Tab-separated table of C-alpha atoms in Angstrom:
chain	number	residue	atom	x	y	z
A	1	MET	CA	0.000	0.000	0.000
A	2	ASN	CA	1.327	3.388	-1.022
A	3	SER	CA	2.020	5.851	1.796
A	4	TYR	CA	0.497	8.712	-0.202
A	5	ASN	CA	-2.918	7.289	0.661
A	6	ASP	CA	-2.349	8.249	4.295
A	7	ILE	CA	-0.972	11.693	3.444
A	8	TYR	CA	-3.937	12.286	1.149
A	9	LYS	CA	-6.476	11.251	3.795
A	10	ALA	CA	-4.800	13.609	6.274
A	11	TYR	CA	-5.014	16.391	3.639
A	12	ILE	CA	-8.748	15.798	3.156
A	13	ASN	CA	-9.218	15.757	6.925
A	14	CYS	CA	-7.379	19.102	7.079
A	15	LEU	CA	-9.814	20.558	4.518
A	16	ASN	CA	-12.872	19.193	6.305
A	17	LYS	CA	-11.664	20.779	9.561
A	18	ARG	CA	-11.136	24.103	7.714
A	19	ASP	CA	-7.592	23.912	9.127
A	20	LEU	CA	-5.998	26.022	6.394
A	21	MET	CA	-3.143	27.015	8.717
A	22	ASN	CA	-1.809	23.477	8.184
A	23	LEU	CA	-2.360	23.404	4.429
A	24	ARG	CA	1.393	23.908	3.912
A	25	LYS	CA	1.993	20.444	5.392
A	26	PHE	CA	0.242	18.875	2.413
A	27	VAL	CA	0.517	21.360	-0.460
A	28	HIS	CA	3.773	22.323	-2.172
A	29	ASP	CA	4.800	25.991	-2.391
A	30	ASN	CA	4.800	25.769	-6.196
A	31	VAL	CA	1.529	23.871	-6.585
A	32	SER	CA	-0.259	23.919	-9.950
A	33	TYR	CA	-4.007	23.475	-10.411
A	34	ASN	CA	-5.117	22.292	-13.862
A	35	ASN	CA	-1.754	23.364	-15.271
A	36	ASN	CA	-1.912	26.877	-13.757
A	37	GLN	CA	0.865	27.429	-11.228
A	38	ILE	CA	-1.111	29.209	-8.527
A	39	GLY	CA	1.268	28.442	-5.666
A	40	LEU	CA	0.315	27.758	-2.069
A	41	PRO	CA	-1.219	31.245	-1.503
A	42	GLY	CA	-3.384	30.876	-4.595
A	43	TYR	CA	-4.412	27.384	-3.536
A	44	GLN	CA	-5.387	28.597	-0.072
A	45	LYS	CA	-7.339	31.494	-1.586
A	46	MET	CA	-9.209	29.086	-3.885
A	47	LEU	CA	-10.207	26.935	-0.919
A	48	GLU	CA	-11.265	29.955	1.145
A	49	GLN	CA	-13.494	31.032	-1.742
A	50	ASN	CA	-14.979	27.511	-1.956
A	51	PHE	CA	-15.721	27.527	1.780
A	52	ASN	CA	-17.290	30.996	1.586
A	53	GLU	CA	-19.487	30.064	-1.370
A	54	ILE	CA	-20.381	26.612	0.031
A	55	PRO	CA	-20.468	26.823	3.859
A	56	ASP	CA	-21.381	23.120	4.263
A	57	LEU	CA	-18.697	21.899	1.835
A	58	HIS	CA	-17.437	18.468	2.902
A	59	PHE	CA	-15.046	16.173	1.029
A	60	ASP	CA	-15.937	12.453	0.995
A	61	ILE	CA	-13.479	10.056	-0.613
A	62	GLU	CA	-15.426	7.451	-2.615
A	63	LEU	CA	-12.453	5.836	-4.310
A	64	LEU	CA	-8.718	6.229	-3.790
A	65	ILE	CA	-6.016	4.818	-6.063
A	66	SER	CA	-2.321	5.519	-5.702
A	67	SER	CA	0.854	4.485	-7.448
A	68	ASP	CA	4.355	5.920	-7.532
A	69	PHE	CA	4.053	9.679	-6.987
A	70	TYR	CA	0.387	9.832	-7.945
A	71	VAL	CA	-2.966	9.720	-6.192
A	72	ALA	CA	-6.308	9.484	-8.002
A	73	SER	CA	-9.412	10.222	-5.987
A	74	ARG	CA	-13.138	10.238	-6.665
A	75	LEU	CA	-14.693	12.746	-4.295
A	76	ARG	CA	-18.393	12.972	-3.434
A	77	PHE	CA	-20.073	16.229	-2.400
A	78	ASP	CA	-23.552	16.740	-0.926
A	79	CYS	CA	-23.677	20.448	-0.276
A	80	THR	CA	-25.513	23.745	-0.634
A	81	PRO	CA	-23.825	26.450	-2.726
A	82	GLN	CA	-25.305	29.777	-1.638
A	83	SER	CA	-25.363	31.542	-5.007
A	84	ASP	CA	-23.642	30.613	-8.295
A	85	PHE	CA	-21.360	27.605	-8.612
A	86	LEU	CA	-19.490	26.678	-11.837
A	87	GLY	CA	-21.572	29.350	-13.526
A	88	LEU	CA	-24.839	27.687	-12.489
A	89	PRO	CA	-27.490	29.456	-10.386
A	90	ILE	CA	-27.700	27.124	-7.351
A	91	ASN	CA	-28.937	29.744	-4.840
A	92	GLY	CA	-29.129	27.549	-1.741
A	93	LYS	CA	-30.374	24.334	-3.349
A	94	LYS	CA	-28.772	21.132	-2.033
A	95	VAL	CA	-26.884	19.358	-4.809
A	96	SER	CA	-24.923	16.132	-5.068
A	97	PHE	CA	-21.996	15.670	-7.420
A	98	THR	CA	-18.578	14.098	-7.836
A	99	GLU	CA	-15.071	15.224	-8.724
A	100	ASN	CA	-12.494	12.945	-10.335
A	101	VAL	CA	-9.107	14.376	-9.433
A	102	PHE	CA	-5.454	13.405	-9.891
A	103	TYR	CA	-2.541	14.575	-7.761
A	104	GLN	CA	1.189	14.418	-8.362
A	105	PHE	CA	3.339	14.556	-5.239
A	106	LYS	CA	6.794	16.056	-4.728
A	107	ASP	CA	8.628	16.068	-1.394
A	108	GLU	CA	5.553	14.264	0.033
A	109	LYS	CA	3.365	17.266	-0.855
A	110	ILE	CA	0.799	17.877	-3.585
A	111	GLU	CA	2.538	19.671	-6.466
A	112	GLN	CA	0.117	19.127	-9.364
A	113	VAL	CA	-3.670	18.803	-9.350
A	114	TRP	CA	-5.780	17.856	-12.376
A	115	SER	CA	-9.438	18.087	-11.435
A	116	VAL	CA	-12.695	17.574	-13.313
A	117	ILE	CA	-15.996	18.319	-11.541
A	118	ASP	CA	-19.193	16.711	-12.824
A	119	LYS	CA	-21.030	19.870	-13.845
A	120	MET	CA	-23.573	17.907	-15.893
A	121	ALA	CA	-24.720	16.047	-12.759
A	122	ILE	CA	-25.476	19.404	-11.124
A	123	GLU	CA	-27.275	20.726	-14.207
A	124	LYS	CA	-29.642	17.737	-14.072
A	125	GLN	CA	-30.606	18.671	-10.490
A	126	LEU	CA	-31.603	22.251	-11.291
B	1	MET	CA	3.792	-2.443	-12.251
B	2	ASN	CA	0.183	-3.501	-12.419
B	3	SER	CA	-0.797	-5.604	-15.428
B	4	TYR	CA	-4.055	-3.685	-15.826
B	5	ASN	CA	-2.003	-0.904	-17.386
B	6	ASP	CA	-1.301	-3.119	-20.384
B	7	ILE	CA	-4.900	-4.345	-20.654
B	8	TYR	CA	-6.089	-0.753	-20.474
B	9	LYS	CA	-3.700	0.427	-23.185
B	10	ALA	CA	-4.885	-2.425	-25.419
B	11	TYR	CA	-8.504	-1.362	-24.720
B	12	ILE	CA	-7.743	2.233	-25.747
B	13	ASN	CA	-5.974	0.971	-28.865
B	14	CYS	CA	-9.099	-1.102	-29.656
B	15	LEU	CA	-11.250	2.045	-29.416
B	16	ASN	CA	-8.875	4.106	-31.558
B	17	LYS	CA	-8.982	1.403	-34.240
B	18	ARG	CA	-12.822	1.403	-34.074
B	19	ASP	CA	-12.429	-2.351	-33.500
B	20	LEU	CA	-15.697	-2.787	-31.600
B	21	MET	CA	-15.883	-6.469	-32.581
B	22	ASN	CA	-13.149	-7.029	-29.989
B	23	LEU	CA	-14.678	-4.833	-27.294
B	24	ARG	CA	-15.795	-7.983	-25.430
B	25	LYS	CA	-12.144	-8.808	-24.759
B	26	PHE	CA	-11.871	-5.744	-22.548
B	27	VAL	CA	-15.382	-4.963	-21.305
B	28	HIS	CA	-17.374	-7.207	-18.954
B	29	ASP	CA	-20.857	-8.417	-19.987
B	30	ASN	CA	-22.362	-6.691	-16.934
B	31	VAL	CA	-20.471	-3.403	-17.243
B	32	SER	CA	-21.804	-0.320	-15.449
B	33	TYR	CA	-21.180	3.254	-16.580
B	34	ASN	CA	-21.531	5.925	-13.887
B	35	ASN	CA	-23.514	3.451	-11.755
B	36	ASN	CA	-25.938	2.532	-14.580
B	37	GLN	CA	-25.621	-1.130	-15.542
B	38	ILE	CA	-25.780	-0.786	-19.322
B	39	GLY	CA	-24.080	-4.093	-20.134
B	40	LEU	CA	-21.747	-4.780	-23.030
B	41	PRO	CA	-24.419	-4.061	-25.724
B	42	GLY	CA	-25.230	-0.703	-24.104
B	43	TYR	CA	-21.526	0.116	-23.821
B	44	GLN	CA	-20.952	-0.700	-27.493
B	45	LYS	CA	-23.983	1.390	-28.489
B	46	MET	CA	-22.649	4.344	-26.456
B	47	LEU	CA	-19.289	4.124	-28.245
B	48	GLU	CA	-20.924	3.806	-31.670
B	49	GLN	CA	-22.918	6.957	-30.911
B	50	ASN	CA	-19.713	8.760	-29.823
B	51	PHE	CA	-17.960	7.756	-33.067
B	52	ASN	CA	-20.963	8.848	-35.160
B	53	GLU	CA	-21.200	12.213	-33.447
B	54	ILE	CA	-17.407	12.745	-33.378
B	55	PRO	CA	-15.884	11.099	-36.468
B	56	ASP	CA	-12.313	12.130	-35.531
B	57	LEU	CA	-12.614	10.978	-31.897
B	58	HIS	CA	-9.240	9.768	-30.627
B	59	PHE	CA	-8.317	8.730	-27.085
B	60	ASP	CA	-4.924	9.938	-25.792
B	61	ILE	CA	-3.791	8.746	-22.371
B	62	GLU	CA	-2.149	11.669	-20.525
B	63	LEU	CA	-1.825	9.965	-17.147
B	64	LEU	CA	-2.372	6.373	-16.064
B	65	ILE	CA	-2.466	5.149	-12.467
B	66	SER	CA	-3.354	1.626	-11.422
B	67	SER	CA	-3.576	-0.280	-8.177
B	68	ASP	CA	-5.318	-3.518	-7.176
B	69	PHE	CA	-8.366	-3.906	-9.428
B	70	TYR	CA	-8.488	-0.239	-10.404
B	71	VAL	CA	-7.225	1.967	-13.209
B	72	ALA	CA	-7.445	5.762	-13.179
B	73	SER	CA	-6.824	7.544	-16.458
B	74	ARG	CA	-6.708	11.144	-17.617
B	75	LEU	CA	-7.688	11.193	-21.265
B	76	ARG	CA	-7.083	14.057	-23.700
B	77	PHE	CA	-9.307	14.721	-26.705
B	78	ASP	CA	-8.714	17.082	-29.627
B	79	CYS	CA	-11.704	16.498	-31.849
B	80	THR	CA	-14.560	17.927	-33.874
B	81	PRO	CA	-18.099	17.060	-32.714
B	82	GLN	CA	-20.386	17.521	-35.719
B	83	SER	CA	-23.454	18.890	-33.925
B	84	ASP	CA	-24.297	18.932	-30.187
B	85	PHE	CA	-22.011	17.394	-27.553
B	86	LEU	CA	-22.850	17.273	-23.836
B	87	GLY	CA	-25.735	19.575	-24.651
B	88	LEU	CA	-23.421	22.189	-26.160
B	89	PRO	CA	-23.740	23.414	-29.778
B	90	ILE	CA	-20.305	22.500	-31.166
B	91	ASN	CA	-21.348	22.176	-34.841
B	92	GLY	CA	-18.003	21.186	-36.328
B	93	LYS	CA	-15.729	23.371	-34.217
B	94	LYS	CA	-12.495	21.724	-33.081
B	95	VAL	CA	-12.372	21.492	-29.293
B	96	SER	CA	-9.841	20.217	-26.759
B	97	PHE	CA	-10.832	18.740	-23.424
B	98	THR	CA	-10.013	16.068	-20.876
B	99	GLU	CA	-11.822	13.234	-19.125
B	100	ASN	CA	-10.826	11.920	-15.696
B	101	VAL	CA	-12.079	8.351	-15.514
B	102	PHE	CA	-11.845	5.430	-13.106
B	103	TYR	CA	-12.274	1.758	-13.983
B	104	GLN	CA	-12.847	-1.262	-11.770
B	105	PHE	CA	-11.811	-4.600	-13.287
B	106	LYS	CA	-13.321	-8.057	-12.804
B	107	ASP	CA	-12.051	-11.192	-14.584
B	108	GLU	CA	-9.470	-8.889	-16.264
B	109	LYS	CA	-12.270	-6.875	-17.893
B	110	ILE	CA	-13.729	-3.432	-17.204
B	111	GLU	CA	-16.813	-3.891	-14.994
B	112	GLN	CA	-17.342	-0.382	-13.594
B	113	VAL	CA	-16.605	3.015	-15.151
B	114	TRP	CA	-16.876	6.329	-13.330
B	115	SER	CA	-16.222	9.147	-15.786
B	116	VAL	CA	-16.224	12.922	-15.564
B	117	ILE	CA	-15.721	14.976	-18.737
B	118	ASP	CA	-14.488	18.571	-18.460
B	119	LYS	CA	-17.552	20.297	-19.902
B	120	MET	CA	-16.417	23.684	-18.584
B	121	ALA	CA	-13.240	23.503	-20.682
B	122	ILE	CA	-15.389	23.059	-23.791
B	123	GLU	CA	-17.751	25.902	-22.810
B	124	LYS	CA	-14.750	28.245	-22.629
B	125	GLN	CA	-13.865	27.405	-26.253
B	126	LEU	CA	-17.301	28.254	-27.676
């Protein structure tokens, strides 16, 4: 079993506790998100915006696969975006959707993230 | 290295050759797609529809991760849907997008597929 599974679960736990002070333990200074190098400050800002827009945001790991320096995770969300989300007018409706996301690690921290969120699943619920 | 990598690459090669007669070598009779059990005939029909709607459809593996009975793949597409795709009016425009997809194997064949296509990336190109 790959040790990145445990690091990844601790990272998700950090997010679910809103413990962004400890984000630097899991996320590399030079982190890229979907090929944009946003760095740790940009990553933290993105998460803060997510938490502001979706106060009940909670990350559930449905499936976790890891090999070498990579982790692949299928995340499940049941949450209530307060206004727009992904350009869709949610406005406080509870929606359920998934995210299939890949991570590349460096120095035991997340350095690359390639994420796809299932926008079509949300559209069908509106 | 997990042997499912090689099976998966052969499956993708089968799709790129439009060799659907041999799909049964890679896809289980009881296959489910995003938790809908469509079976091998339904899976083949879905692919035939994809190839009809997108004549130049080609699957490029950008990232491949496998562990136990699972494969996670990030696929890249540069293609030209002829009319609508994912509910978007593409109408012969060339678009580039990715799919993050997980597969669960049984009897060395794909039995479960959980796919998310990056619809937002396509919307930005229209």
